[in-house]
XYZ file of C-alpha atoms in Angstrom:
675
model
C -0.107 -0.107 0.058
C 1.343 3.502 -0.965
C 1.882 5.778 1.932
C 1.467 9.394 1.878
C 5.340 9.868 1.421
C 5.085 8.094 -1.878
C 2.695 10.962 -3.238
C 5.524 13.386 -2.402
C 7.877 11.189 -4.101
C 5.644 11.476 -7.100
C 6.234 15.128 -7.111
C 9.924 14.829 -7.036
C 9.825 12.624 -10.102
C 7.462 15.138 -11.785
C 9.649 18.184 -11.212
C 12.816 16.422 -12.448
C 10.982 15.667 -15.869
C 9.604 19.174 -16.319
C 12.780 20.950 -15.302
C 14.610 19.084 -17.729
C 16.569 16.915 -15.299
C 17.476 13.228 -15.845
C 14.938 10.681 -17.083
C 12.880 8.612 -14.299
C 12.389 4.913 -15.215
C 8.909 4.979 -13.400
C 7.681 8.386 -15.062
C 4.851 8.128 -17.388
C 5.314 10.045 -20.759
C 2.265 12.303 -20.975
C 0.831 13.032 -24.485
C -1.675 15.468 -23.185
C -3.492 16.553 -20.037
C -6.951 18.155 -19.361
C -7.038 19.196 -15.631
C -10.258 20.447 -13.649
C -10.258 24.110 -13.383
C -9.764 24.345 -9.742
C -8.937 27.852 -8.403
C -7.880 27.612 -4.568
C -4.767 29.352 -3.393
C -3.805 30.586 -6.786
C -0.189 31.681 -7.177
C 2.310 32.556 -10.034
C 5.846 31.812 -10.262
C 8.207 34.836 -9.964
C 9.139 34.883 -13.704
C 5.609 34.633 -14.758
C 5.970 31.304 -16.432
C 3.812 29.263 -14.301
C 0.474 29.348 -12.464
C -0.394 26.949 -9.689
C -3.623 26.311 -7.859
C -4.946 23.780 -5.530
C -8.208 21.565 -5.458
C -9.179 18.449 -3.915
C -5.685 18.138 -2.183
C -3.920 18.334 -5.626
C -1.641 20.907 -6.972
C -2.038 21.784 -10.536
C 0.639 23.943 -12.324
C 0.211 25.576 -15.813
C 2.519 26.955 -18.342
C 2.064 30.530 -19.326
C 1.049 32.598 -21.292
C -0.894 29.736 -23.006
C -2.444 28.256 -19.577
C -1.334 24.848 -20.705
C -1.441 22.098 -18.198
C 2.007 21.369 -17.114
C 1.774 18.736 -14.406
C 0.206 17.925 -10.879
C 0.818 16.132 -7.861
C -1.289 14.903 -4.600
C -0.090 16.668 -1.451
C -3.224 16.797 0.680
C -2.926 20.622 -0.082
C -5.063 23.475 1.048
C -2.529 26.102 -0.038
C 0.530 26.570 -2.485
C 2.909 29.425 -2.935
C 6.001 29.966 -5.251
C 8.772 31.474 -3.370
C 10.172 34.701 -4.734
C 13.415 33.472 -6.308
C 11.567 30.611 -8.133
C 13.612 27.955 -6.620
C 10.905 26.361 -4.501
C 7.334 25.729 -4.173
C 5.559 25.336 -0.841
C 2.568 23.427 0.011
C 0.490 23.461 3.079
C -1.503 20.253 3.694
C -4.502 19.273 5.455
C -2.111 17.460 7.930
C -1.048 20.847 8.859
C 2.664 20.504 7.542
C 4.124 23.046 5.192
C 6.479 21.402 2.703
C 8.918 23.295 0.921
C 10.118 21.653 -2.646
C 13.307 22.261 -4.556
C 12.059 22.770 -7.941
C 15.615 22.171 -9.537
C 15.739 18.459 -8.306
C 12.418 17.776 -6.867
C 13.705 17.188 -3.489
C 11.779 17.789 -0.329
C 13.787 20.500 1.119
C 12.197 21.618 4.364
C 8.902 20.844 6.486
C 7.467 23.262 8.884
C 4.559 22.095 11.238
C 1.305 23.780 12.735
C -1.457 21.782 14.434
C -2.776 19.088 12.498
C -6.125 19.702 10.435
C -5.528 23.331 10.960
C -3.397 24.785 8.109
C -5.030 28.056 7.130
C -2.440 29.703 4.957
C 1.209 30.350 4.145
C 3.362 33.167 2.649
C 6.925 33.721 1.752
C 8.565 36.973 2.280
C 10.042 39.047 -0.633
C 13.339 37.150 -0.481
C 12.285 33.571 0.171
C 14.361 33.471 3.323
C 11.380 33.465 5.542
C 7.948 31.613 5.576
C 4.973 32.295 7.690
C 2.356 29.608 8.141
C -1.091 30.047 9.696
C -2.632 27.257 12.090
C -3.900 27.755 15.503
C -0.802 29.939 15.705
C 1.068 32.189 13.204
C 4.808 30.877 12.996
C 7.565 32.338 11.114
C 10.519 30.199 10.258
C 14.072 30.639 8.536
C 13.584 28.542 5.398
C 17.284 27.689 5.080
C 18.031 26.624 8.627
C 14.509 25.729 9.934
C 14.837 28.062 12.874
C 11.600 29.318 14.349
C 11.830 33.128 14.304
C 8.410 34.084 15.533
C 5.219 32.445 17.124
C 1.940 33.928 18.040
C -1.621 32.682 18.752
C -4.118 33.704 16.174
C -8.030 33.850 15.781
C -8.512 33.936 12.059
C -7.335 32.491 8.864
C -6.288 35.949 7.607
C -2.657 37.406 8.037
C -0.172 39.200 6.142
C 3.726 38.934 5.795
C 5.464 41.989 4.475
C 7.823 41.341 1.525
C 10.653 42.766 3.964
C 10.101 39.725 6.272
C 9.908 41.993 9.280
C 6.205 42.972 9.457
C 3.621 40.388 10.070
C -0.122 41.632 10.598
C -2.847 39.494 11.950
C -6.134 39.795 14.056
C -5.585 40.040 17.727
C -7.116 38.229 20.414
C -10.956 37.718 19.717
C -11.997 40.059 22.778
C -9.718 42.955 21.691
C -11.237 43.667 18.278
C -7.688 44.882 17.148
C -5.597 44.426 14.197
C -2.057 43.812 15.523
C 1.295 44.392 13.582
C 4.172 42.659 14.845
C 8.107 42.912 14.377
C 9.048 39.396 13.488
C 12.805 40.097 14.433
C 11.909 41.228 17.793
C 8.522 39.706 18.471
C 7.352 42.947 19.722
C 3.810 44.340 18.646
C 4.541 47.597 16.854
C 0.899 48.947 15.891
C -2.650 48.311 16.695
C -5.844 49.293 15.037
C -9.301 49.329 16.151
C -12.057 49.860 13.457
C -15.133 51.863 14.500
C -17.202 48.784 14.543
C -15.023 46.363 15.724
C -12.687 44.225 13.816
C -13.950 41.112 11.626
C -10.939 40.767 9.395
C -11.863 39.649 5.708
C -8.828 40.494 3.786
C -5.446 41.885 4.325
C -2.343 42.465 2.379
C 0.976 44.449 2.237
C 2.050 46.245 -0.846
C 5.141 44.968 -2.638
C 7.231 47.985 -1.724
C 6.434 47.397 1.868
C 4.806 50.828 2.041
C 1.121 50.203 2.542
C -1.000 47.829 4.713
C -4.351 47.165 3.331
C -7.165 45.575 5.419
C -11.057 45.088 5.126
C -13.249 44.770 8.032
C -17.118 44.932 7.209
C -17.541 47.134 4.161
C -14.786 49.384 5.146
C -11.227 49.022 4.047
C -8.338 50.801 5.544
C -4.873 51.653 3.916
C -2.136 52.196 6.347
C 1.216 53.804 5.956
C 3.947 51.522 7.401
C 6.552 54.422 8.106
C 4.239 55.855 10.761
C 1.462 53.204 11.164
C -1.100 55.990 10.486
C -4.238 55.478 8.472
C -3.605 56.989 5.049
C -7.104 56.478 3.835
C -10.322 54.588 4.335
C -13.320 53.855 2.178
C -16.441 52.188 2.316
C -17.960 50.257 -0.836
C -21.637 51.268 -0.256
C -22.776 49.081 -3.075
C -21.464 45.959 -1.413
C -23.756 43.885 0.620
C -20.821 41.720 1.898
C -17.123 42.617 2.505
C -14.101 42.063 0.208
C -12.539 38.573 0.721
C -9.318 39.358 -1.290
C -7.099 42.284 -1.506
C -3.738 42.265 -3.764
C -1.519 45.057 -4.984
C -0.103 45.412 -8.525
C 3.572 44.705 -8.720
C 4.451 48.470 -8.716
C 2.069 48.994 -5.590
C 0.144 51.645 -7.349
C -3.130 49.739 -7.976
C -5.226 47.749 -5.340
C -7.419 44.971 -6.463
C -10.515 44.015 -4.320
C -12.941 41.193 -4.549
C -14.830 38.667 -2.729
C -18.023 40.785 -1.714
C -21.166 40.844 -3.553
C -23.946 43.634 -3.938
C -27.200 44.508 -5.721
C -27.628 46.607 -8.897
C -30.604 46.740 -11.006
C -32.273 44.129 -8.827
C -29.563 41.635 -9.592
C -26.758 40.187 -7.436
C -23.262 41.371 -8.704
C -19.844 40.196 -7.891
C -17.457 42.942 -8.774
C -13.640 43.292 -9.021
C -12.813 46.722 -7.883
C -9.835 48.458 -9.188
C -8.632 51.117 -6.922
C -5.824 53.680 -6.685
C -3.494 52.337 -3.806
C -2.569 55.757 -2.369
C -6.207 56.817 -1.613
C -8.606 54.137 -2.419
C -10.242 55.864 -5.339
C -12.297 53.644 -7.527
C -10.808 53.575 -11.007
C -12.846 50.761 -12.512
C -15.375 47.981 -11.680
C -15.296 44.483 -13.478
C -18.456 42.360 -12.860
C -17.482 38.663 -12.495
C -19.506 36.012 -13.774
C -22.393 35.288 -11.061
C -22.568 31.546 -11.856
C -19.005 31.230 -10.164
C -19.975 33.111 -6.815
C -17.739 35.208 -4.759
C -13.971 34.808 -4.826
C -12.170 34.317 -1.627
C -8.975 35.688 -2.580
C -6.774 37.367 -5.313
C -3.251 36.874 -7.019
C -1.507 39.115 -9.391
C 1.219 38.015 -11.623
C 4.594 39.384 -11.494
C 4.204 41.411 -14.678
C 0.548 42.857 -13.494
C -0.919 41.150 -16.665
C -2.996 38.746 -14.940
C -5.394 38.866 -11.717
C -6.613 35.372 -10.599
C -9.643 35.075 -8.558
C -9.489 32.510 -5.826
C -12.490 30.042 -5.544
C -13.289 26.325 -5.831
C -13.801 26.576 -9.749
C -13.113 27.777 -12.092
C -9.854 29.490 -12.876
C -11.295 33.080 -13.623
C -8.734 35.799 -14.478
C -8.726 39.388 -15.524
C -6.297 40.269 -18.291
C -5.311 43.884 -17.541
C -3.793 44.864 -20.855
C -7.173 44.117 -22.634
C -9.505 44.567 -19.534
C -11.201 41.433 -20.212
C -12.249 38.430 -18.121
C -11.459 34.927 -19.064
C -11.822 31.472 -17.814
C -9.066 29.161 -18.162
C -9.156 25.519 -18.000
C -12.224 23.582 -18.025
C -14.813 22.240 -15.497
C -14.481 18.566 -15.677
C -17.165 16.340 -14.548
C -16.366 12.927 -12.853
C -16.150 10.049 -15.287
C -17.321 6.687 -14.395
C -16.717 4.787 -17.726
C -14.944 5.242 -20.817
C -14.810 3.899 -24.510
C -12.826 4.515 -27.300
C -13.992 4.329 -30.834
C -12.611 1.512 -33.175
C -10.804 4.149 -35.216
C -8.907 5.506 -32.081
C -9.782 9.104 -33.215
C -12.177 9.812 -30.459
C -13.575 8.475 -27.046
C -16.601 9.038 -25.044
C -17.217 8.990 -21.312
C -20.206 8.268 -18.948
C -20.120 11.177 -16.387
C -22.071 12.956 -13.653
C -24.253 14.362 -12.991
C -26.128 12.881 -16.074
C -24.661 12.835 -19.415
C -21.902 11.607 -21.786
C -18.990 13.543 -23.360
C -17.265 13.059 -26.551
C -13.584 13.855 -26.691
C -10.868 13.951 -29.410
C -8.522 11.175 -28.413
C -5.494 12.928 -29.989
C -5.866 16.230 -27.882
C -8.480 15.399 -25.193
C -10.523 18.369 -26.391
C -14.162 18.188 -25.582
C -16.268 17.894 -28.807
C -19.657 17.827 -27.119
C -21.487 17.200 -24.079
C -24.907 15.507 -24.597
C -27.855 17.625 -23.716
C -30.399 17.520 -21.089
C -33.285 15.062 -21.610
C -31.624 11.645 -21.303
C -30.354 10.544 -17.866
C -32.096 11.794 -14.804
C -29.068 10.509 -12.768
C -25.440 9.844 -13.210
C -24.247 7.924 -16.461
C -22.120 5.122 -15.234
C -21.630 2.754 -18.457
C -20.724 3.835 -22.110
C -20.247 2.104 -25.416
C -19.660 3.058 -29.080
C -21.095 1.227 -32.020
C -18.770 -0.568 -34.292
C -19.722 2.110 -37.087
C -19.126 4.750 -34.783
C -22.615 6.101 -35.603
C -24.018 5.783 -32.051
C -23.143 6.009 -28.343
C -24.926 4.065 -25.651
C -25.058 5.273 -21.904
C -26.508 3.183 -19.021
C -27.406 5.297 -15.962
C -28.208 4.890 -12.311
C -31.751 5.797 -13.044
C -32.132 2.491 -14.889
C -32.163 4.092 -18.278
C -30.318 3.264 -21.535
C -29.706 6.377 -23.809
C -28.816 6.116 -27.346
C -26.969 9.184 -28.891
C -26.099 10.254 -32.305
C -22.291 10.116 -32.114
C -21.914 12.925 -34.602
C -24.099 15.503 -33.167
C -24.767 14.333 -29.594
C -28.349 14.279 -30.108
C -30.589 11.854 -28.052
C -32.296 9.285 -30.329
C -33.878 6.862 -28.036
C -34.466 6.062 -24.208
C -34.672 2.324 -23.637
C -36.547 1.498 -20.579
C -37.299 -1.737 -18.567
C -34.364 -2.283 -16.292
C -35.457 -1.918 -12.647
C -31.903 -1.053 -11.302
C -28.844 0.900 -12.372
C -27.225 -0.268 -15.701
C -23.878 -1.368 -15.229
C -22.669 -2.216 -18.520
C -23.863 -1.420 -22.043
C -22.161 -2.957 -25.350
C -22.956 -3.000 -28.944
C -22.856 -6.579 -30.616
C -22.155 -7.731 -34.116
C -22.936 -5.030 -36.556
C -24.241 -2.694 -33.800
C -27.930 -3.693 -34.335
C -28.124 -5.354 -31.060
C -27.277 -3.914 -27.651
C -26.468 -5.812 -24.637
C -26.797 -4.381 -20.996
C -26.310 -5.868 -17.588
C -28.381 -4.170 -14.792
C -27.917 -4.185 -10.850
C -31.238 -5.644 -10.911
C -29.704 -9.156 -11.746
C -30.818 -9.238 -15.570
C -28.887 -9.528 -18.773
C -30.924 -7.921 -21.541
C -30.644 -7.752 -25.333
C -32.117 -4.913 -27.159
C -32.988 -3.970 -30.678
C -31.244 -0.738 -31.569
C -33.577 0.203 -34.242
C -36.675 -0.333 -32.336
C -35.573 -0.015 -28.854
C -37.576 -3.038 -27.845
C -36.451 -5.860 -25.575
C -35.346 -8.982 -27.379
C -34.428 -11.139 -24.491
C -33.853 -11.124 -20.672
C -32.103 -13.454 -18.564
C -32.557 -13.374 -14.790
C -29.537 -14.220 -12.488
C -31.451 -14.213 -9.302
C -29.067 -11.871 -7.491
C -27.801 -8.262 -7.342
C -25.079 -7.573 -9.749
C -22.300 -5.175 -8.805
C -19.885 -5.410 -12.015
C -20.038 -6.455 -15.487
C -17.513 -6.176 -18.526
C -17.095 -7.740 -21.980
C -14.154 -8.675 -23.728
C -12.860 -6.632 -26.571
C -14.055 -9.029 -29.182
C -17.539 -9.193 -27.683
C -17.600 -13.025 -27.203
C -17.359 -13.182 -23.376
C -19.200 -11.424 -20.415
C -17.959 -11.410 -16.908
C -20.170 -10.690 -13.980
C -19.572 -10.018 -10.445
C -22.498 -10.691 -7.878
C -23.700 -10.032 -4.421
C -22.833 -13.611 -3.350
C -19.054 -12.563 -4.104
C -18.795 -14.852 -7.027
C -17.578 -14.144 -10.766
C -19.482 -15.813 -13.442
C -18.541 -16.053 -17.182
C -21.026 -16.156 -20.030
C -20.716 -16.940 -23.572
C -22.282 -13.731 -25.552
C -23.597 -15.817 -28.378
C -26.122 -17.756 -26.400
C -25.783 -16.096 -22.962
C -25.071 -19.534 -21.317
C -22.952 -19.628 -18.277
C -19.654 -21.496 -18.826
C -17.684 -20.830 -15.597
C -18.147 -19.706 -12.109
C -15.572 -18.853 -9.319
C -15.693 -19.666 -5.714
C -16.783 -16.791 -3.288
C -14.332 -14.073 -2.700
C -13.843 -12.469 0.610
C -15.563 -9.166 -0.692
C -17.861 -8.202 -3.458
C -16.289 -7.890 -6.811
C -16.761 -4.221 -7.995
C -14.401 -4.072 -11.051
C -13.672 -6.655 -13.828
C -11.689 -6.696 -16.977
C -11.221 -9.623 -19.445
C -8.220 -10.389 -21.359
C -8.696 -9.983 -25.426
C -9.145 -13.819 -25.805
C -11.259 -14.334 -22.737
C -8.817 -16.840 -20.975
C -8.373 -14.477 -17.862
C -10.566 -12.280 -15.726
C -8.969 -9.492 -13.868
C -11.168 -9.052 -10.522
C -10.912 -5.909 -8.097
C -12.944 -6.275 -4.866
C -14.420 -3.388 -3.041
C -11.740 -4.293 -0.143
C -9.063 -3.220 -2.710
C -7.743 -6.592 -3.067
C -7.012 -7.867 -6.972
C -6.786 -11.199 -8.509
C -6.785 -12.978 -11.829
C -9.053 -15.836 -12.697
C -7.660 -18.417 -15.118
C -10.457 -19.577 -17.589
C -12.059 -22.092 -17.321
C -10.704 -23.447 -14.129
C -11.640 -20.038 -12.315
C -8.498 -20.586 -9.998
C -7.779 -17.098 -8.431
C -4.239 -15.759 -8.208
C -3.553 -12.610 -6.040
C -2.295 -9.656 -7.707
C -2.047 -7.898 -4.139
C -4.078 -5.080 -2.780
C -4.236 -1.386 -3.276
C -5.834 -0.606 0.221
C -9.430 0.107 0.082
C -11.693 1.679 -2.494
C -13.060 1.041 -5.946
C -10.377 -0.608 -8.105
C -9.802 0.108 -11.599
C -8.484 -2.646 -13.969
C -7.617 -2.685 -17.708
C -5.879 -5.641 -19.775
C -3.457 -4.301 -22.398
C -4.694 -5.037 -26.011
C -2.169 -7.905 -26.418
C -3.495 -9.411 -22.959
C 0.212 -9.550 -21.656
C -0.177 -7.007 -18.716
C -2.915 -5.522 -16.726
C -3.163 -2.043 -15.490
C -4.315 -1.786 -12.007
C -5.156 1.594 -10.110
C -8.049 2.650 -7.665
C -10.073 5.801 -6.922
C -8.332 7.964 -4.246
C -5.140 5.646 -4.386
C -2.129 7.542 -6.001
C -0.845 4.570 -7.856
C -0.631 3.037 -11.306
C 0.795 -0.488 -11.455
C 1.314 -2.825 -14.561
C 1.245 -6.412 -13.581
C 2.239 -9.450 -15.694
C -1.032 -11.268 -16.409
C 0.645 -14.591 -16.253
C 3.089 -14.210 -13.392
C 1.619 -11.373 -11.443
C 4.977 -9.902 -11.417
C 4.925 -5.986 -11.296
C 6.523 -4.632 -14.424
C 5.927 -0.962 -13.795
C 4.669 1.251 -11.057
C 4.433 4.971 -10.608
C 2.521 7.594 -8.564
C 3.416 10.118 -11.343
C 0.179 12.180 -12.524
C -1.921 9.810 -10.651
C -3.379 12.144 -8.299
C -6.301 10.922 -6.437
C -6.311 7.649 -8.370
C -7.921 6.466 -11.496
C -11.623 5.980 -11.688
C -11.573 4.550 -15.416
C -9.138 3.713 -18.104
C -8.948 2.606 -21.693
C -6.106 1.406 -23.876
C -6.053 2.988 -27.566
C -6.928 0.219 -30.183
C -2.939 -0.327 -30.810
C -2.178 -0.492 -27.308
C 0.591 2.261 -27.514
C -1.480 4.713 -25.374
C -3.750 4.840 -22.175
C -6.522 7.518 -21.606
C -7.340 7.801 -17.982
C -10.019 9.431 -16.027
C -8.539 10.378 -12.574
C -10.473 10.630 -9.273
C -10.045 14.300 -9.194
C -11.818 14.364 -12.724
C -8.666 15.154 -14.575
C -8.222 13.263 -17.908
C -4.927 12.294 -19.348
C -3.359 10.252 -22.286
C -0.012 8.661 -21.596
C 2.083 6.272 -23.427
C 1.811 2.563 -22.565
C 4.982 1.886 -20.624
C 4.842 -1.717 -21.153
C 3.970 -1.479 -25.034
C 6.078 -4.019 -27.246
C 7.682 -1.898 -29.795
C 7.491 -3.559 -33.146
C 4.455 -5.520 -32.443
C 2.464 -4.385 -35.583
C -0.163 -7.056 -34.926
C -0.759 -6.351 -31.048
C -0.465 -9.999 -30.030
C 2.596 -9.341 -27.774
C 5.214 -11.092 -29.996
C 7.453 -9.601 -32.566
C 7.846 -12.179 -35.404
C 7.120 -12.704 -39.096
C 3.564 -11.677 -38.827
C 4.594 -8.103 -37.899
C 6.772 -7.848 -40.774
C 4.023 -8.992 -43.138
C 1.717 -6.325 -41.408
C 4.133 -3.540 -42.240
C 4.797 -4.576 -45.648
C 1.046 -4.813 -46.423
C 0.260 -1.444 -44.918
C 3.466 0.239 -46.194
C 2.634 3.921 -47.325
C -0.540 4.271 -45.265
C -1.324 7.120 -43.179
C -3.530 7.624 -40.190
C -4.296 7.554 -36.536
C -3.891 4.437 -34.557
C -2.603 2.268 -37.402
C -1.239 -0.927 -35.617
C 1.518 -1.281 -38.368
C 2.688 2.049 -37.350
C 4.734 0.874 -34.674
C 6.268 4.247 -33.740
C 3.092 6.178 -33.738
C 4.286 8.884 -36.440
C 1.219 8.759 -38.380
C 2.681 6.815 -41.477
C 3.626 3.321 -42.135
C 7.085 3.539 -43.606
C 10.838 2.046 -43.261
C 11.093 3.416 -39.669
C 8.352 0.896 -38.702
C 10.087 -1.990 -40.688
C 13.353 -1.274 -38.909
C 11.633 -1.296 -35.449
C 10.122 -4.607 -36.289
C 13.667 -6.133 -37.157
C 15.352 -4.554 -34.426
C 12.751 -5.951 -31.759
C 12.393 -9.420 -33.599
C 11.719 -12.194 -31.379
C 10.958 -10.099 -28.192
C 7.919 -11.553 -26.189
C 7.688 -14.930 -28.315
């Protein structure tokens, strides 16, 4: 079982790859990434080349100016910050530990602890020599030595550390209703402010030049000179029904950005971003944020002042100052519960929450469409693509089966008759017949043309998992009695049955030839069943949770992961030996995955809703027939297809889109491997 420290090792491997360091043998080669648009704790790197934000414990990093997903890692994180020199990235976890990572080599450089479960914020000073962390107490450390420089109990999650590292402002003891400013070097309180109506600290920030402290309490914002600690200006945002939650200065300290409140205008709720003169609070401009996203809780400004990022759960909404326009970066990703790839390998479809299917380009991950309302009333949990790629079928928790036009996404039919969640759907033969397996214990056949039920077989028990082999000849089913049953699809006759497992099977995958069944239990344990004996061989355990399994197209390996488990493992289907294992880019585990038809790549939908395409680390180079053995048949396959161009051509062994002499050389170079 992977411990939390393994997650941190994943980041080390990640950083080394993206920073141009040495190659890691357990690092996946990522072809594309699609991240959910989480926007907690936004931060920009000091050179403005990267942006980071947190969501669901995962840190997501984007390359600027294109906002291209760069990498992610799981850190139980609530907050993240780049150091001013760009050498480090700090994360503050739910466990109350701040971790400082060396970006050059990926090593964990320092850790600083506050009370567990009470990490509330962190900040570097302007040099990166000091870091302040808020828990039940505010603590300031020397980053290099780990020496504790300052400690004070606090009563809110709002505090600010000046760029000079000396001044720290925070809410005083609850009964005092004061804002206190401390000298970190001496530990002495050097200033105190008592707002007219008491203090309810909502937002606070020092200017980059250390000259101004701004804080908001109620609807009033105060601007404090730090040379005299006197109020320079104060202003009330009368239009606001709630106070600012985020304050941030422009890099030159001339502009103050304020957001996080809401108000009423023309009988409508508004969420403004206020742009003010930092010297006196004069309002320069108001930008109205999208009301669908709610009120931001913080702000971050890029080093060049070009971007202002709003802090919220989702999405990444940014204001581009040169063009004075609002933009949403990233994509809102729904949780995917099943995935199917088209026979051509050009596109794929996912069954998603809350009630639809999504079609995406398999080469880029770009969303082509999401099906409209009117199909499922609950989450879609099963998906299939017809052999001619004309239709998509989805099965839902609402007991419905929906047939969609694959080109347009339009709903064509709803098949009713199932009495429970539809766990599996599959087109048979030429696509005119659809097979479904329901939690109600029935295997059903349907006419795609008429939508009528052709046949139904009752198994007499609740079903928890079902999966067909890629050739659609075999069907495996996991039941409430903890057994796995194998059926011949041609006549739906049962041909084998396992003895009961210790827990209910909730995940299944069949070898392409139907001779093995990979089984995942709700306890996290994994097994392989040999057909027809149904003798079980253990593949180990991934802890607890829903296991995700997929055979490689050549049947040689099984990809194993689990939701909320940061690990992807490839095991030899015959021996159970681990051939490859990585936590890299497996943040929050994998919920569902599918190999491309050639087996060169794997498309994954993670537990945090991100989707990625990676190169298959156990792909047999030169295997043009995808049978696991490089031999004469592969030479013939390349020669017969010589000159052909396209996507996912099996004889195109190097995947460059054309079958040519380089593919022939690869077959010759690897001749005999796997045989």
